[in-house]
Amino acid sequence: EVQLVESGGGLIQPGGSLRLSCAASGFTVSSSYMSWVRQAPGKGLEWVSTIYSGGTTYYADSVRGRFTISRDNSKNTLYLQMKSLRAEDTAVYYCANLRGTWYFDLWGRGTLVTVSS
Amino acid sequence: SYVLTQPPSVSVAPGKTARISCGGNNIGSKSVHWYQQKPGQAPVLVMYFDSDRPSGIPERFSGSNSGNTATLTISRVEAGDEADYYCQVWGSSSDHQWVFGGGTKLTVL
């Protein structure tokens, strides 16, 4: 079965760091374009970051310089390293498969990150 | 960066037709994709490349895109269609940003 399963969310203090993981099954992460999309409580969807199969990465202005997207091909897993976390980073973080450069055709169930003291 | 504008809410009676708009500057020149999100669930792709339906999405769902407005149309609306709907575009090859509209809450009366 093709699926994505996120993990690593939790409660973290402002200024802290957290690493999210997204385990893929049924397809190969290294051959895909993969992304992170977040959703703050009661708010809409916000694209966060994308990594192309060739390794090129892209970030939203709101997280550039603080977040790093990466993958471990041996574990078929996508990561999002988050540093200098702020209250406004509180959200459910979804990983998603990006079809070409166009649309997100497979989503995980999400993991909740809460930044609060 | 590119901005997509959706109405916050749309209401429709069962069996009627719902139209959810997504506005953007010359959006007709871009490919628009649509997602459905029910409470507590992940988004699900319901339309891609303006008017293509993924497998498993009912034919009641259709899409169009022209000028400054893209539209998701749901015919013969059912109670199970009640959800938030988001439009999305890819910026461009020179601006690698993926943009979502603010979302529209579809209420089935």
Short mmCIF file of N, CA, C and O in Angstrom, two decimals, chain A residues 37 39 43-47 50 52 58-60 64 94 98 101-105 107-108, chain B residues 31 33 35 37 41-45 48-49 86 88-90 96-102:
data_model
loop_
_atom_site.label_atom_id
_atom_site.label_comp_id
_atom_site.label_asym_id
_atom_site.label_seq_id
_atom_site.Cartn_x
_atom_site.Cartn_y
_atom_site.Cartn_z
N VAL A 37 3.80 20.42 4.11
CA VAL A 37 2.74 21.43 4.11
C VAL A 37 2.20 21.50 5.54
O VAL A 37 2.02 20.44 6.17
N GLN A 39 -0.54 23.31 8.61
CA GLN A 39 -1.85 23.91 8.83
C GLN A 39 -1.96 24.32 10.29
O GLN A 39 -2.07 23.46 11.17
N LYS A 43 -6.79 27.18 10.68
CA LYS A 43 -6.35 27.98 9.53
C LYS A 43 -6.23 27.10 8.28
O LYS A 43 -6.51 25.92 8.30
N GLY A 44 -5.77 27.73 7.19
CA GLY A 44 -5.65 27.03 5.92
C GLY A 44 -4.30 26.35 5.74
O GLY A 44 -3.46 26.34 6.64
N LEU A 45 -4.12 25.80 4.56
CA LEU A 45 -2.90 25.08 4.23
C LEU A 45 -1.80 26.06 3.82
O LEU A 45 -2.06 27.04 3.13
N GLU A 46 -0.58 25.76 4.25
CA GLU A 46 0.57 26.60 3.90
C GLU A 46 1.72 25.70 3.48
O GLU A 46 2.19 24.87 4.26
N TRP A 47 2.20 25.87 2.25
CA TRP A 47 3.36 25.12 1.80
C TRP A 47 4.60 25.55 2.59
O TRP A 47 4.78 26.75 2.84
N THR A 50 10.02 21.87 -0.17
CA THR A 50 10.01 20.79 -1.16
C THR A 50 11.43 20.37 -1.46
O THR A 50 12.35 21.20 -1.48
N TYR A 52 13.40 18.08 -4.47
CA TYR A 52 13.27 17.37 -5.73
C TYR A 52 14.09 16.07 -5.67
O TYR A 52 14.97 15.92 -4.83
N TYR A 58 13.63 23.78 -1.75
CA TYR A 58 12.95 25.07 -1.78
C TYR A 58 12.22 25.26 -0.45
O TYR A 58 11.74 24.30 0.16
N TYR A 59 12.13 26.54 -0.04
CA TYR A 59 11.52 26.87 1.24
C TYR A 59 10.61 28.07 1.11
O TYR A 59 10.86 28.99 0.33
N ALA A 60 9.56 28.08 1.92
CA ALA A 60 8.74 29.27 2.06
C ALA A 60 9.55 30.34 2.79
O ALA A 60 10.42 30.02 3.61
N ARG A 64 12.55 29.86 5.74
CA ARG A 64 13.90 29.80 5.15
C ARG A 64 14.95 30.23 6.16
O ARG A 64 14.80 31.24 6.84
N TYR A 94 2.07 18.15 7.51
CA TYR A 94 1.81 17.03 6.61
C TYR A 94 3.00 16.86 5.67
O TYR A 94 3.54 17.84 5.15
N LEU A 98 4.67 15.21 -4.22
CA LEU A 98 4.38 16.21 -5.23
C LEU A 98 4.47 15.56 -6.60
O LEU A 98 5.51 14.99 -6.96
N THR A 101 6.03 18.95 -10.72
CA THR A 101 6.18 20.16 -9.91
C THR A 101 4.81 20.74 -9.60
O THR A 101 4.71 21.87 -9.14
N TRP A 102 3.76 19.98 -9.82
CA TRP A 102 2.44 20.56 -9.91
C TRP A 102 1.56 20.45 -8.68
O TRP A 102 1.21 21.45 -8.08
N TYR A 103 1.16 19.23 -8.31
CA TYR A 103 0.15 19.08 -7.27
C TYR A 103 0.52 17.94 -6.33
O TYR A 103 1.35 17.09 -6.62
N PHE A 104 -0.14 17.93 -5.17
CA PHE A 104 0.15 16.98 -4.11
C PHE A 104 -0.88 15.85 -4.18
O PHE A 104 -2.05 16.05 -3.88
N ASP A 105 -0.42 14.66 -4.58
CA ASP A 105 -1.38 13.58 -4.84
C ASP A 105 -1.43 12.52 -3.75
O ASP A 105 -2.25 11.61 -3.82
N TRP A 107 -0.96 12.33 0.66
CA TRP A 107 -0.70 13.04 1.91
C TRP A 107 -0.62 12.05 3.07
O TRP A 107 -1.33 11.05 3.10
N GLY A 108 0.22 12.37 4.03
CA GLY A 108 0.19 11.64 5.29
C GLY A 108 -0.93 12.18 6.18
O GLY A 108 -1.64 13.12 5.80
N SER B 31 -2.03 26.30 -14.05
CA SER B 31 -2.78 25.07 -13.77
C SER B 31 -3.24 25.10 -12.32
O SER B 31 -2.43 25.34 -11.41
N HIS B 33 -5.22 23.30 -9.03
CA HIS B 33 -5.52 22.00 -8.43
C HIS B 33 -6.37 22.24 -7.19
O HIS B 33 -6.24 23.28 -6.53
N TYR B 35 -8.27 20.62 -3.50
CA TYR B 35 -8.23 19.62 -2.43
C TYR B 35 -9.48 19.74 -1.57
O TYR B 35 -9.99 20.84 -1.33
N GLN B 37 -10.86 18.78 2.27
CA GLN B 37 -10.40 18.40 3.59
C GLN B 37 -11.57 18.35 4.55
O GLN B 37 -12.22 19.37 4.79
N GLN B 41 -9.05 15.31 9.16
CA GLN B 41 -8.45 14.46 8.13
C GLN B 41 -7.45 15.24 7.28
O GLN B 41 -7.45 16.46 7.26
N ALA B 42 -6.59 14.49 6.60
CA ALA B 42 -5.66 15.10 5.67
C ALA B 42 -6.39 15.54 4.40
O ALA B 42 -7.46 15.00 4.08
N PRO B 43 -5.83 16.51 3.69
CA PRO B 43 -6.44 16.90 2.40
C PRO B 43 -6.41 15.75 1.41
O PRO B 43 -5.55 14.87 1.46
N VAL B 44 -7.37 15.79 0.50
CA VAL B 44 -7.47 14.81 -0.58
C VAL B 44 -7.59 15.56 -1.90
O VAL B 44 -8.39 16.49 -2.02
N LEU B 45 -6.79 15.18 -2.88
CA LEU B 45 -6.85 15.80 -4.20
C LEU B 45 -8.17 15.42 -4.89
O LEU B 45 -8.49 14.24 -5.00
N TYR B 48 -7.20 18.10 -10.65
CA TYR B 48 -5.87 18.56 -10.99
C TYR B 48 -5.86 19.06 -12.43
O TYR B 48 -6.73 18.69 -13.23
N PHE B 49 -4.89 19.88 -12.73
CA PHE B 49 -4.81 20.50 -14.06
C PHE B 49 -6.17 21.05 -14.49
O PHE B 49 -6.68 20.73 -15.57
N TYR B 86 -9.69 23.71 -0.96
CA TYR B 86 -8.56 24.60 -1.20
C TYR B 86 -8.13 24.51 -2.66
O TYR B 86 -7.98 23.40 -3.19
N GLN B 88 -4.97 25.48 -5.40
CA GLN B 88 -3.50 25.53 -5.30
C GLN B 88 -2.89 25.66 -6.68
O GLN B 88 -3.39 25.09 -7.65
N VAL B 89 -1.83 26.44 -6.76
CA VAL B 89 -1.07 26.56 -8.00
C VAL B 89 0.41 26.46 -7.68
O VAL B 89 0.84 26.66 -6.54
N TRP B 90 1.20 26.16 -8.71
CA TRP B 90 2.64 26.24 -8.62
C TRP B 90 3.04 27.58 -9.22
O TRP B 90 2.59 27.92 -10.31
N HIS B 96 9.93 29.04 -7.33
CA HIS B 96 9.51 27.73 -6.86
C HIS B 96 8.77 27.86 -5.54
O HIS B 96 9.34 27.65 -4.47
N GLN B 97 7.50 28.25 -5.66
CA GLN B 97 6.63 28.40 -4.51
C GLN B 97 5.31 27.72 -4.85
O GLN B 97 4.81 27.85 -5.96
N TRP B 98 4.78 27.01 -3.90
CA TRP B 98 3.49 26.37 -4.09
C TRP B 98 2.49 27.13 -3.23
O TRP B 98 2.68 27.27 -2.02
N VAL B 99 1.46 27.65 -3.87
CA VAL B 99 0.54 28.57 -3.22
C VAL B 99 -0.85 27.94 -3.06
O VAL B 99 -1.38 27.36 -4.01
N PHE B 100 -1.41 28.09 -1.87
CA PHE B 100 -2.78 27.63 -1.60
C PHE B 100 -3.69 28.84 -1.42
O PHE B 100 -3.28 29.88 -0.89
N GLY B 101 -4.93 28.67 -1.82
CA GLY B 101 -5.94 29.65 -1.47
C GLY B 101 -6.27 29.52 0.01
O GLY B 101 -5.88 28.55 0.67
N GLY B 102 -7.00 30.48 0.53
CA GLY B 102 -7.33 30.48 1.95
C GLY B 102 -8.34 29.44 2.38
O GLY B 102 -8.53 29.21 3.58
#
